[in-house]
Coordinates of C-alpha atoms in Angstrom, one line a residue:
M123 CA 141.1 97.3 83.6
E124 CA 139.1 94.7 85.4
N125 CA 139.4 95.7 89.1
V126 CA 138.6 99.4 88.9
F127 CA 136.7 101.7 86.5
L128 CA 137.1 105.4 85.9
R129 CA 134.4 107.5 84.3
G130 CA 134.4 111.1 83.3
R131 CA 131.8 113.5 84.8
N132 CA 130.9 117.1 84.1
D133 CA 132.4 118.0 87.5
G134 CA 135.4 115.6 87.5
Y135 CA 135.6 111.8 87.6
E136 CA 133.9 108.8 89.2
I137 CA 136.0 105.9 90.4
E138 CA 134.2 102.6 90.8
I139 CA 135.8 99.9 92.9
P140 CA 133.6 96.8 92.7
A141 CA 133.1 95.0 96.0
E142 CA 133.9 91.6 94.5
R143 CA 137.3 92.7 93.1
N144 CA 140.6 92.4 94.9
F145 CA 141.3 95.8 96.6
E146 CA 145.1 95.5 96.2
L147 CA 144.7 95.0 92.4
S148 CA 142.1 97.8 92.3
L149 CA 144.7 100.2 93.8
Q150 CA 147.3 99.1 91.3
E151 CA 145.1 99.6 88.3
L152 CA 143.8 102.9 89.7
T153 CA 147.4 104.2 89.8
T154 CA 147.7 103.5 86.1
L155 CA 144.4 105.2 85.3
L156 CA 145.3 108.3 87.4
E157 CA 148.7 108.5 85.7
K158 CA 146.9 108.5 82.3
V159 CA 144.5 111.3 83.5
R160 CA 147.5 113.4 84.7
A161 CA 149.3 112.9 81.4
E162 CA 146.3 114.0 79.4
D163 CA 145.5 117.0 81.7
T164 CA 148.5 119.0 82.7
S165 CA 146.5 122.0 83.8
T166 CA 146.7 123.3 87.4
R167 CA 142.9 123.2 88.0
E168 CA 141.7 121.0 90.8
I169 CA 140.2 117.7 89.6
D170 CA 137.5 116.1 91.9
F171 CA 136.9 112.4 92.2
K172 CA 133.9 110.6 93.6
V173 CA 134.5 107.0 94.7
R174 CA 131.8 104.3 94.6
T175 CA 132.5 101.0 96.3
G176 CA 129.3 99.1 95.7
R177 CA 128.4 96.7 98.4
R178 CA 131.7 97.0 100.3
I179 CA 132.4 99.4 103.1
L180 CA 136.0 100.4 103.2
T181 CA 138.0 100.0 106.4
D182 CA 139.8 103.0 107.8
E183 CA 143.1 101.6 106.5
Q184 CA 141.6 101.1 103.0
R185 CA 140.2 104.6 103.0
Q186 CA 143.6 106.1 104.1
R187 CA 145.4 104.2 101.3
L188 CA 142.9 105.4 98.7
Y189 CA 143.1 109.0 99.8
A190 CA 146.9 108.8 99.9
L191 CA 147.1 107.3 96.4
V192 CA 144.9 110.0 94.9
G193 CA 146.7 112.7 96.9
Q194 CA 150.0 111.7 95.3
F195 CA 148.8 113.5 92.2
E196 CA 148.9 117.3 92.4
H197 CA 145.5 118.9 92.2
F198 CA 143.7 115.6 92.5
K199 CA 141.1 115.4 95.3
I200 CA 138.6 112.9 96.6
I201 CA 135.4 114.7 97.5
E202 CA 133.1 111.7 98.3
V203 CA 133.3 108.0 99.0
T204 CA 130.0 106.1 99.1
A205 CA 128.8 102.5 99.3
D206 CA 125.5 100.9 98.5
V207 CA 125.2 99.6 102.0
M208 CA 125.1 101.4 105.4
D209 CA 127.8 101.1 108.0
Q210 CA 127.0 99.9 111.5
T211 CA 126.9 103.4 112.9
T212 CA 124.3 104.5 110.3
V213 CA 122.2 101.4 110.8
A214 CA 122.2 101.8 114.6
A215 CA 121.2 105.5 114.3
L216 CA 118.4 104.6 111.9
L217 CA 117.0 101.8 114.1
K218 CA 117.3 104.1 117.1
S219 CA 115.3 106.9 115.4
K220 CA 112.5 104.4 114.5
A221 CA 112.3 102.9 118.0
L222 CA 109.1 102.7 119.9
H223 CA 109.4 103.5 123.6
F224 CA 106.8 102.7 126.3
V225 CA 107.0 105.1 129.2
P226 CA 105.2 103.6 132.2
Q227 CA 106.9 105.7 134.9
V228 CA 106.0 109.1 136.3
I229 CA 108.0 112.1 134.9
R230 CA 108.0 114.5 137.8
S231 CA 108.1 118.3 137.9
G232 CA 111.5 119.7 136.9
Q233 CA 112.4 116.6 134.8
E234 CA 113.1 116.7 131.1
V235 CA 113.2 113.4 129.3
F236 CA 114.0 112.8 125.6
Y237 CA 113.5 109.7 123.5
E238 CA 114.7 108.9 119.9
G239 CA 111.7 107.6 118.0
D240 CA 108.1 107.2 119.0
V241 CA 106.8 107.3 122.6
I242 CA 103.7 105.8 124.2
V243 CA 103.0 107.5 127.5
L244 CA 101.5 104.9 129.9
G245 CA 102.5 106.7 133.1
S246 CA 102.0 110.4 133.8
V247 CA 103.8 113.7 133.0
H248 CA 103.4 116.0 136.0
Q249 CA 103.0 119.8 135.7
G250 CA 106.4 121.3 135.2
A251 CA 107.8 118.2 133.5
T252 CA 108.8 117.9 129.8
L253 CA 108.6 114.8 127.7
M254 CA 110.3 115.0 124.3
A255 CA 110.5 112.6 121.3
S256 CA 112.1 112.8 117.9
R257 CA 109.0 111.4 116.4
N258 CA 105.4 110.9 117.6
I259 CA 103.9 111.0 121.1
Y260 CA 100.9 108.9 121.9
V261 CA 99.2 109.6 125.3
V262 CA 97.5 106.9 127.3
G263 CA 98.3 108.1 130.8
A264 CA 97.8 111.5 132.4
V265 CA 99.6 114.5 131.1
E266 CA 99.8 117.8 132.9
G267 CA 103.2 118.9 131.7
I268 CA 104.8 119.7 128.3
L269 CA 104.8 117.3 125.4
H270 CA 107.3 118.0 122.6
A271 CA 107.1 115.8 119.5
G272 CA 109.3 116.0 116.5
F273 CA 112.2 117.4 118.5
P274 CA 114.1 119.3 117.2
D275 CA 112.9 119.8 113.7
N276 CA 110.6 117.0 112.6
S277 CA 107.5 118.8 111.3
E278 CA 105.8 115.5 110.3
A279 CA 105.3 114.4 114.0
I280 CA 102.0 114.3 115.8
I281 CA 100.8 114.2 119.5
A282 CA 97.8 112.0 120.0
G283 CA 95.5 111.1 122.9
D284 CA 93.6 113.0 125.6
L285 CA 95.5 116.2 125.6
R286 CA 93.1 118.4 127.6
Q287 CA 95.2 118.6 130.8
A288 CA 98.6 119.2 129.1
A289 CA 100.2 122.5 129.8
Q290 CA 101.8 122.9 126.4
L291 CA 102.0 121.0 123.1
R292 CA 105.1 121.4 121.0
I293 CA 105.9 120.0 117.6
S294 CA 109.2 120.9 116.0
D295 CA 109.6 124.7 116.5
L296 CA 105.9 125.4 117.2
V297 CA 104.2 125.8 120.6
E298 CA 100.6 125.6 121.7
I299 CA 99.3 126.5 125.2
V300 CA 96.4 124.1 125.7
A301 CA 94.5 126.4 128.1
D302 CA 94.2 128.9 125.2
Q303 CA 92.7 126.3 122.8
P304 CA 89.2 125.2 124.1
E305 CA 88.8 123.1 120.9
I306 CA 91.2 120.5 122.3
Q307 CA 88.7 118.0 123.6
G308 CA 88.7 114.2 124.1
Q309 CA 90.7 111.9 121.9
Q310 CA 92.4 114.1 119.3
F311 CA 95.8 114.6 117.7
T312 CA 97.9 117.8 117.1
Y313 CA 99.9 118.2 114.0
I314 CA 101.5 120.9 111.8
D315 CA 99.2 121.8 108.9
D316 CA 100.2 123.0 105.4
L317 CA 100.5 126.6 106.6
H318 CA 103.0 125.6 109.3
N319 CA 100.5 126.1 112.1
L320 CA 99.7 123.8 114.9
A321 CA 96.2 122.3 114.3
T322 CA 94.1 119.8 116.1
A323 CA 91.7 117.1 114.7
K324 CA 89.8 114.1 115.8
L325 CA 91.7 110.8 115.9
T326 CA 89.1 109.5 113.4
D327 CA 90.5 112.0 110.9
L328 CA 94.1 110.7 111.1
K329 CA 93.7 108.5 108.0
K330 CA 92.6 111.5 105.9
I331 CA 95.1 114.0 107.3
K332 CA 98.1 111.8 107.8
P333 CA 97.6 108.8 105.4
K334 CA 101.3 107.7 105.5
L335 CA 101.4 107.7 109.3
F336 CA 98.1 105.9 109.4
Q337 CA 99.4 103.2 107.1
Q338 CA 102.5 102.8 109.2
L339 CA 100.4 102.3 112.3
E340 CA 98.3 99.7 110.6
E341 CA 101.4 97.8 109.6
Q342 CA 103.0 97.7 113.1

């Protein structure tokens, strides 16, 4: 077989359909291989197949035909189809999650604003307003409301800047009331420490505490 490869696994079989091969011929050869598997294994147990397509993303029609072909054989089931490249939807979501947003406007009391990615607050967040980001929040403007970084469950996020006037700081599922934390002074950053508590440190300690994040900032 030149257009498709079938390999046995502990939990079933792996089907490889190389991207450079003709898909029609791959299906024809796959039919022959599946017939051979069926002839050698006449049990009623369910046999799982994982499909690899290399650097080719199957179209909806190709996926349907592939599933239909394997489904012709009783107790045969495709449990996974993966490629070595990402589809447009996945790429778009990834780029969106890594975006950097500048927020120059005022977020007023009662408003709740969410951004995918990092946020630099240039404007102001009024008391009673909430600014949320899936990653980090960097404060340049005035904040009197609530800042929620790492929404909803990113515990690696930080909130950095002059945080003294903020009402609350939230990262992932943790909440800090700033008025209850007199150690929050000047230019600092809040993060989740190894004990899963909110902690505050000087911005000069960012490199030591968050070396990966510091390196990313240097590269931007």
